[in-house]
Amino acid sequence: MRILVTGGAGYVGSHAVQLLVASGHEVTVYDNLAAGHREAVPHGELVVGDLLDRDRLAGLLAERQIEAVMHFAALAYVGESVHEPAKYYRNNVAGTLSLLEAMRTAGVGKIVFSSTCATYGVPNRVPIPEDHPQRPINPYGCTKLAIEWVLSDYSQAYGWGVASLRYFNAAGAAINGLLGEDHSPETHLIPIALEVAQGKREQIEVFGNDYSTPDGTCIRDYVHVDDLASAHLAAIQRLEPGKRIQLNLGTGQGASVQQVIETCREVTRHAIPAKHSPRRAGDPPELVASPASALAQLDWSPQHSDLKTIVESAWRWFQAHPTGYTL
Ligand code: UFG
């Protein structure tokens, strides 16, 4: 297929592009490089542009005879979204509407969209099935849920094939060592723990140790970024007119902040000093996916997502790229 990948220079997007290209698809990456990296697109074509540039997108879709879109481009800092909601609604919601209009103009009716477990808010129960109520507790999650609704309506009215894939905690780096995680600023648990191991930070803060979990720290479902990529490939292959896919992408296994830090110590053989800090606003105590529907509908199950493999892959990347993509 000829596929346009928005945000293909970002963390999850770049791993998906690598897999699409390796699987024989023709890929055009569209990314404004606000958070993405040119070096993260070693294969395929990179067009630098913004989602809000609808005419440019429509032209590109037509010129390249694009058949389907994978839409990763988004702002994704939960904390920032609370303080700057306008930026998030403009980029994520208005940006997506612009992309969808361009797709209508060009007659492209297939899209795989990066959604998130943040659309569930604080869950009533875990593991979380797809029909669990979606009540996001921050603007980031609201923008993603709004887009899920838009896509659902487009599927019904215009006969589009749409897939909303709700990631749990994307983690790790490409198993082949060529791609990794490079955020600025970095806020995620595993990269921060590894930066402590590398001596770039003195210690890691553990946000809250009084949650109602076995060791008192938050539990998350970490899923390897190459596994997320393979779920995207499986989803795009299954899209057909009028079909609507909404799936959780996780492992069904939770790990606590404490367990993650322990695994980072074991893998890196560094002490990784940690100190307890107050809870971070907006952190649900436990988020774990029920992966049953993804297995049933996509024949997908994670292959690289045990915690040790995730941390080992991330550590290899960090050691080979101590300053990220910009060497
Ligand atoms: N944490 C720490 N110390 C740190 C960083 C994180 O204790 O320095 C904790 C967090 O409080 C949380 C866990 O580690 O309990 C994981 O935090 P991350 O920031 O790595 O990931 P989140 O679970 O907060 O965020 C992820 C995605 C978001 C998505 C969210 C849904 O990065 O895009 O899941 O909850 F919205």
mmCIF file of C-alpha atoms in Angstrom, residues 77-305:
data_model
loop_
_atom_site.group_PDB
_atom_site.id
_atom_site.type_symbol
_atom_site.label_atom_id
_atom_site.label_comp_id
_atom_site.label_asym_id
_atom_site.label_seq_id
_atom_site.Cartn_x
_atom_site.Cartn_y
_atom_site.Cartn_z
ATOM 1 C CA TYR A 77 2.415 15.744 27.474
ATOM 2 C CA VAL A 78 -0.392 15.229 29.956
ATOM 3 C CA GLY A 79 0.850 17.916 32.377
ATOM 4 C CA GLU A 80 1.322 20.530 29.651
ATOM 5 C CA SER A 81 -2.171 19.815 28.324
ATOM 6 C CA VAL A 82 -3.633 20.846 31.695
ATOM 7 C CA HIS A 83 -1.900 24.241 31.569
ATOM 8 C CA GLU A 84 -2.176 24.853 27.827
ATOM 9 C CA PRO A 85 -5.391 23.177 26.656
ATOM 10 C CA ALA A 86 -5.787 25.542 23.697
ATOM 11 C CA LYS A 87 -2.494 24.303 22.247
ATOM 12 C CA TYR A 88 -3.698 20.703 22.580
ATOM 13 C CA TYR A 89 -7.152 21.239 21.080
ATOM 14 C CA ARG A 90 -5.658 23.232 18.228
ATOM 15 C CA ASN A 91 -2.902 20.780 17.376
ATOM 16 C CA ASN A 92 -4.589 17.485 18.156
ATOM 17 C CA VAL A 93 -8.253 18.143 17.364
ATOM 18 C CA ALA A 94 -8.139 20.962 14.778
ATOM 19 C CA GLY A 95 -5.022 19.387 13.239
ATOM 20 C CA THR A 96 -6.796 16.059 12.852
ATOM 21 C CA LEU A 97 -9.917 17.689 11.366
ATOM 22 C CA SER A 98 -7.665 19.370 8.811
ATOM 23 C CA LEU A 99 -6.087 16.006 7.951
ATOM 24 C CA LEU A 100 -9.510 14.367 7.633
ATOM 25 C CA GLU A 101 -10.749 17.136 5.326
ATOM 26 C CA ALA A 102 -7.672 16.661 3.165
ATOM 27 C CA MET A 103 -8.414 12.933 3.064
ATOM 28 C CA ARG A 104 -12.004 13.613 1.966
ATOM 29 C CA THR A 105 -10.793 15.928 -0.770
ATOM 30 C CA ALA A 106 -8.329 13.316 -2.003
ATOM 31 C CA GLY A 107 -10.765 10.425 -1.611
ATOM 32 C CA VAL A 108 -8.697 8.545 0.988
ATOM 33 C CA GLY A 109 -10.952 6.623 3.392
ATOM 34 C CA LYS A 110 -8.698 4.493 5.590
ATOM 35 C CA ILE A 111 -7.014 5.644 8.776
ATOM 36 C CA VAL A 112 -5.267 4.116 11.786
ATOM 37 C CA PHE A 113 -5.223 6.550 14.711
ATOM 38 C CA SER A 114 -3.004 6.669 17.824
ATOM 39 C CA SER A 115 -5.338 6.802 20.778
ATOM 40 C CA THR A 116 -4.484 6.210 24.409
ATOM 41 C CA CYS A 117 -5.472 4.567 27.667
ATOM 42 C CA ALA A 118 -5.700 8.162 28.945
ATOM 43 C CA THR A 119 -9.194 8.188 27.368
ATOM 44 C CA TYR A 120 -10.357 5.906 30.211
ATOM 45 C CA GLY A 121 -9.377 8.313 33.004
ATOM 46 C CA VAL A 122 -9.391 6.572 36.386
ATOM 47 C CA PRO A 123 -10.753 3.120 35.587
ATOM 48 C CA ASN A 124 -13.451 1.368 37.617
ATOM 49 C CA ARG A 125 -11.670 -1.914 37.180
ATOM 50 C CA VAL A 126 -8.546 -3.494 35.689
ATOM 51 C CA PRO A 127 -7.739 -5.065 33.331
ATOM 52 C CA ILE A 128 -9.583 -2.520 31.190
ATOM 53 C CA PRO A 129 -11.732 -3.827 28.319
ATOM 54 C CA GLU A 130 -12.557 -1.595 25.327
ATOM 55 C CA ASP A 131 -16.175 -1.111 26.441
ATOM 56 C CA HIS A 132 -15.072 0.387 29.766
ATOM 57 C CA PRO A 133 -16.507 3.942 30.142
ATOM 58 C CA GLN A 134 -14.192 6.604 28.703
ATOM 59 C CA ARG A 135 -13.934 9.559 31.089
ATOM 60 C CA PRO A 136 -10.589 11.290 30.493
ATOM 61 C CA ILE A 137 -9.269 13.407 33.354
ATOM 62 C CA ASN A 138 -6.984 15.735 31.378
ATOM 63 C CA PRO A 139 -7.200 17.735 28.132
ATOM 64 C CA TYR A 140 -4.741 15.389 26.388
ATOM 65 C CA GLY A 141 -7.075 12.429 26.953
ATOM 66 C CA CYS A 142 -10.078 14.570 25.941
ATOM 67 C CA THR A 143 -8.475 15.493 22.613
ATOM 68 C CA LYS A 144 -7.847 11.822 21.834
ATOM 69 C CA LEU A 145 -11.378 10.791 22.782
ATOM 70 C CA ALA A 146 -12.860 13.613 20.692
ATOM 71 C CA ILE A 147 -10.962 12.308 17.673
ATOM 72 C CA GLU A 148 -12.181 8.746 18.308
ATOM 73 C CA TRP A 149 -15.751 10.088 18.129
ATOM 74 C CA VAL A 150 -15.081 12.021 14.944
ATOM 75 C CA LEU A 151 -13.596 8.934 13.298
ATOM 76 C CA SER A 152 -16.513 6.819 14.367
ATOM 77 C CA ASP A 153 -18.955 9.274 12.768
ATOM 78 C CA TYR A 154 -16.858 9.484 9.580
ATOM 79 C CA SER A 155 -16.867 5.705 9.350
ATOM 80 C CA GLN A 156 -20.631 5.597 9.642
ATOM 81 C CA ALA A 157 -21.419 8.540 7.355
ATOM 82 C CA TYR A 158 -18.693 8.238 4.736
ATOM 83 C CA GLY A 159 -18.002 4.506 4.861
ATOM 84 C CA TRP A 160 -14.413 4.949 6.048
ATOM 85 C CA GLY A 161 -12.367 2.128 7.507
ATOM 86 C CA VAL A 162 -11.033 3.450 10.839
ATOM 87 C CA ALA A 163 -8.955 1.988 13.638
ATOM 88 C CA SER A 164 -8.370 3.719 16.979
ATOM 89 C CA LEU A 165 -5.580 1.967 18.839
ATOM 90 C CA ARG A 166 -5.436 2.830 22.524
ATOM 91 C CA TYR A 167 -1.861 2.432 23.667
ATOM 92 C CA PHE A 168 -1.007 1.758 27.234
ATOM 93 C CA ASN A 169 2.619 2.697 28.123
ATOM 94 C CA ALA A 170 4.757 2.676 24.985
ATOM 95 C CA ALA A 171 8.304 1.748 25.978
ATOM 96 C CA GLY A 172 11.636 0.338 24.796
ATOM 97 C CA ALA A 173 13.618 0.880 21.610
ATOM 98 C CA ALA A 174 13.778 -0.920 18.259
ATOM 99 C CA ILE A 175 15.022 -4.483 18.679
ATOM 100 C CA ASN A 176 17.343 -3.931 15.681
ATOM 101 C CA GLY A 177 18.948 -1.007 17.547
ATOM 102 C CA LEU A 178 18.275 1.589 14.841
ATOM 103 C CA LEU A 179 15.573 3.664 16.530
ATOM 104 C CA GLY A 180 14.765 4.747 20.047
ATOM 105 C CA GLU A 181 13.126 7.215 22.387
ATOM 106 C CA ASP A 182 14.298 10.850 22.364
ATOM 107 C CA HIS A 183 11.897 13.311 23.987
ATOM 108 C CA SER A 184 12.701 16.845 25.019
ATOM 109 C CA PRO A 185 11.861 17.337 27.807
ATOM 110 C CA GLU A 186 11.880 13.717 28.934
ATOM 111 C CA THR A 187 9.145 12.901 31.433
ATOM 112 C CA HIS A 188 8.738 9.117 31.080
ATOM 113 C CA LEU A 189 9.768 6.669 33.756
ATOM 114 C CA ILE A 190 12.126 4.282 31.924
ATOM 115 C CA PRO A 191 14.171 6.914 30.037
ATOM 116 C CA ILE A 192 14.546 8.951 33.218
ATOM 117 C CA ALA A 193 15.724 5.893 35.181
ATOM 118 C CA LEU A 194 18.252 5.161 32.416
ATOM 119 C CA GLU A 195 19.461 8.768 32.418
ATOM 120 C CA VAL A 196 20.189 8.338 36.129
ATOM 121 C CA ALA A 197 22.117 5.143 35.305
ATOM 122 C CA GLN A 198 24.135 7.141 32.759
ATOM 123 C CA GLY A 199 24.938 9.800 35.356
ATOM 124 C CA LYS A 200 22.928 12.502 33.544
ATOM 125 C CA ARG A 201 20.633 12.893 36.525
ATOM 126 C CA GLU A 202 21.441 12.367 40.183
ATOM 127 C CA GLN A 203 18.334 10.445 41.118
ATOM 128 C CA ILE A 204 14.837 9.541 40.066
ATOM 129 C CA GLU A 205 11.777 10.801 41.884
ATOM 130 C CA VAL A 206 9.104 8.216 42.621
ATOM 131 C CA PHE A 207 5.818 10.094 42.387
ATOM 132 C CA GLY A 208 3.755 8.718 45.273
ATOM 133 C CA ASN A 209 4.322 5.642 47.425
ATOM 134 C CA ASP A 210 0.946 5.622 49.156
ATOM 135 C CA TYR A 211 -1.288 4.292 46.375
ATOM 136 C CA SER A 212 -3.490 1.284 47.084
ATOM 137 C CA THR A 213 -1.156 -1.042 45.179
ATOM 138 C CA PRO A 214 1.025 -3.831 46.659
ATOM 139 C CA ASP A 215 4.168 -1.645 46.977
ATOM 140 C CA GLY A 216 2.335 1.686 47.101
ATOM 141 C CA THR A 217 3.602 2.932 43.694
ATOM 142 C CA CYS A 218 1.580 3.296 40.469
ATOM 143 C CA ILE A 219 1.064 0.338 38.178
ATOM 144 C CA ARG A 220 1.234 0.615 34.379
ATOM 145 C CA ASP A 221 1.101 -1.778 31.439
ATOM 146 C CA TYR A 222 4.360 -1.301 29.471
ATOM 147 C CA VAL A 223 4.216 -2.414 25.849
ATOM 148 C CA HIS A 224 7.214 -2.527 23.516
ATOM 149 C CA VAL A 225 7.201 0.062 20.761
ATOM 150 C CA ASP A 226 7.980 -2.589 18.090
ATOM 151 C CA ASP A 227 4.897 -4.484 19.285
ATOM 152 C CA LEU A 228 2.829 -1.325 18.851
ATOM 153 C CA ALA A 229 4.222 -1.069 15.320
ATOM 154 C CA SER A 230 3.153 -4.620 14.479
ATOM 155 C CA ALA A 231 -0.372 -3.927 15.772
ATOM 156 C CA HIS A 232 -0.577 -0.940 13.387
ATOM 157 C CA LEU A 233 0.471 -3.100 10.483
ATOM 158 C CA ALA A 234 -2.134 -5.724 11.408
ATOM 159 C CA ALA A 235 -4.828 -3.036 11.749
ATOM 160 C CA ILE A 236 -4.161 -1.302 8.431
ATOM 161 C CA GLN A 237 -4.256 -4.637 6.618
ATOM 162 C CA ARG A 238 -7.724 -5.296 8.049
ATOM 163 C CA LEU A 239 -9.325 -1.932 7.247
ATOM 164 C CA GLU A 240 -12.174 -2.059 4.792
ATOM 165 C CA PRO A 241 -14.961 0.406 3.958
ATOM 166 C CA GLY A 242 -17.257 1.040 6.913
ATOM 167 C CA LYS A 243 -15.209 -1.050 9.331
ATOM 168 C CA ARG A 244 -14.523 0.425 12.782
ATOM 169 C CA ILE A 245 -11.825 -1.034 15.014
ATOM 170 C CA GLN A 246 -11.245 0.203 18.584
ATOM 171 C CA LEU A 247 -8.643 -1.717 20.510
ATOM 172 C CA ASN A 248 -6.449 -1.575 23.571
ATOM 173 C CA LEU A 249 -2.775 -2.271 22.995
ATOM 174 C CA GLY A 250 -1.191 -3.595 26.142
ATOM 175 C CA THR A 251 0.045 -6.838 27.624
ATOM 176 C CA GLY A 252 -2.463 -7.464 30.408
ATOM 177 C CA GLN A 253 0.426 -7.408 32.918
ATOM 178 C CA GLY A 254 1.080 -4.452 35.175
ATOM 179 C CA ALA A 255 4.404 -3.347 36.659
ATOM 180 C CA SER A 256 4.828 -0.860 39.505
ATOM 181 C CA VAL A 257 7.163 2.136 39.392
ATOM 182 C CA GLN A 258 9.266 0.358 42.007
ATOM 183 C CA GLN A 259 9.468 -2.814 39.878
ATOM 184 C CA VAL A 260 10.440 -0.823 36.801
ATOM 185 C CA ILE A 261 13.259 0.925 38.656
ATOM 186 C CA GLU A 262 14.458 -2.438 40.041
ATOM 187 C CA THR A 263 14.531 -3.876 36.512
ATOM 188 C CA CYS A 264 16.511 -0.834 35.313
ATOM 189 C CA ARG A 265 19.027 -1.454 38.130
ATOM 190 C CA GLU A 266 19.333 -5.113 37.201
ATOM 191 C CA VAL A 267 19.803 -4.443 33.476
ATOM 192 C CA THR A 268 22.194 -1.496 33.768
ATOM 193 C CA ARG A 269 24.039 -2.724 36.899
ATOM 194 C CA HIS A 270 23.874 0.808 38.233
ATOM 195 C CA ALA A 271 22.470 1.803 41.601
ATOM 196 C CA ILE A 272 19.895 4.350 40.261
ATOM 197 C CA PRO A 273 19.212 6.272 43.482
ATOM 198 C CA ALA A 274 15.503 6.994 43.994
ATOM 199 C CA LYS A 275 13.711 9.367 46.326
ATOM 200 C CA HIS A 276 10.065 9.489 47.243
ATOM 201 C CA SER A 277 8.168 12.546 46.057
ATOM 202 C CA PRO A 278 4.528 13.605 46.277
ATOM 203 C CA ARG A 279 1.991 12.087 43.886
ATOM 204 C CA ARG A 280 1.948 13.601 40.388
ATOM 205 C CA ALA A 281 -1.395 15.243 39.621
ATOM 206 C CA GLY A 282 -3.622 13.205 37.333
ATOM 207 C CA ASP A 283 -1.888 9.822 37.765
ATOM 208 C CA PRO A 284 -4.393 6.954 38.039
ATOM 209 C CA PRO A 285 -3.121 4.288 40.503
ATOM 210 C CA GLU A 286 -3.381 1.411 38.045
ATOM 211 C CA LEU A 287 -3.767 1.129 34.262
ATOM 212 C CA VAL A 288 -3.629 -2.350 32.761
ATOM 213 C CA ALA A 289 -5.144 -3.385 29.432
ATOM 214 C CA SER A 290 -7.258 -6.352 28.650
ATOM 215 C CA PRO A 291 -5.484 -7.439 25.445
ATOM 216 C CA ALA A 292 -8.085 -10.103 24.535
ATOM 217 C CA SER A 293 -9.829 -8.136 21.768
ATOM 218 C CA ALA A 294 -6.568 -7.194 20.028
ATOM 219 C CA LEU A 295 -5.639 -10.860 19.987
ATOM 220 C CA ALA A 296 -9.057 -11.861 18.630
ATOM 221 C CA GLN A 297 -9.417 -9.074 16.038
ATOM 222 C CA LEU A 298 -5.835 -8.500 14.897
ATOM 223 C CA ASP A 299 -4.321 -11.848 15.795
ATOM 224 C CA TRP A 300 -1.838 -9.663 17.673
ATOM 225 C CA SER A 301 0.023 -10.381 20.846
ATOM 226 C CA PRO A 302 3.140 -8.633 22.158
ATOM 227 C CA GLN A 303 6.421 -10.405 21.380
ATOM 228 C CA HIS A 304 8.975 -8.096 23.024
ATOM 229 C CA SER A 305 7.036 -6.676 25.950
#
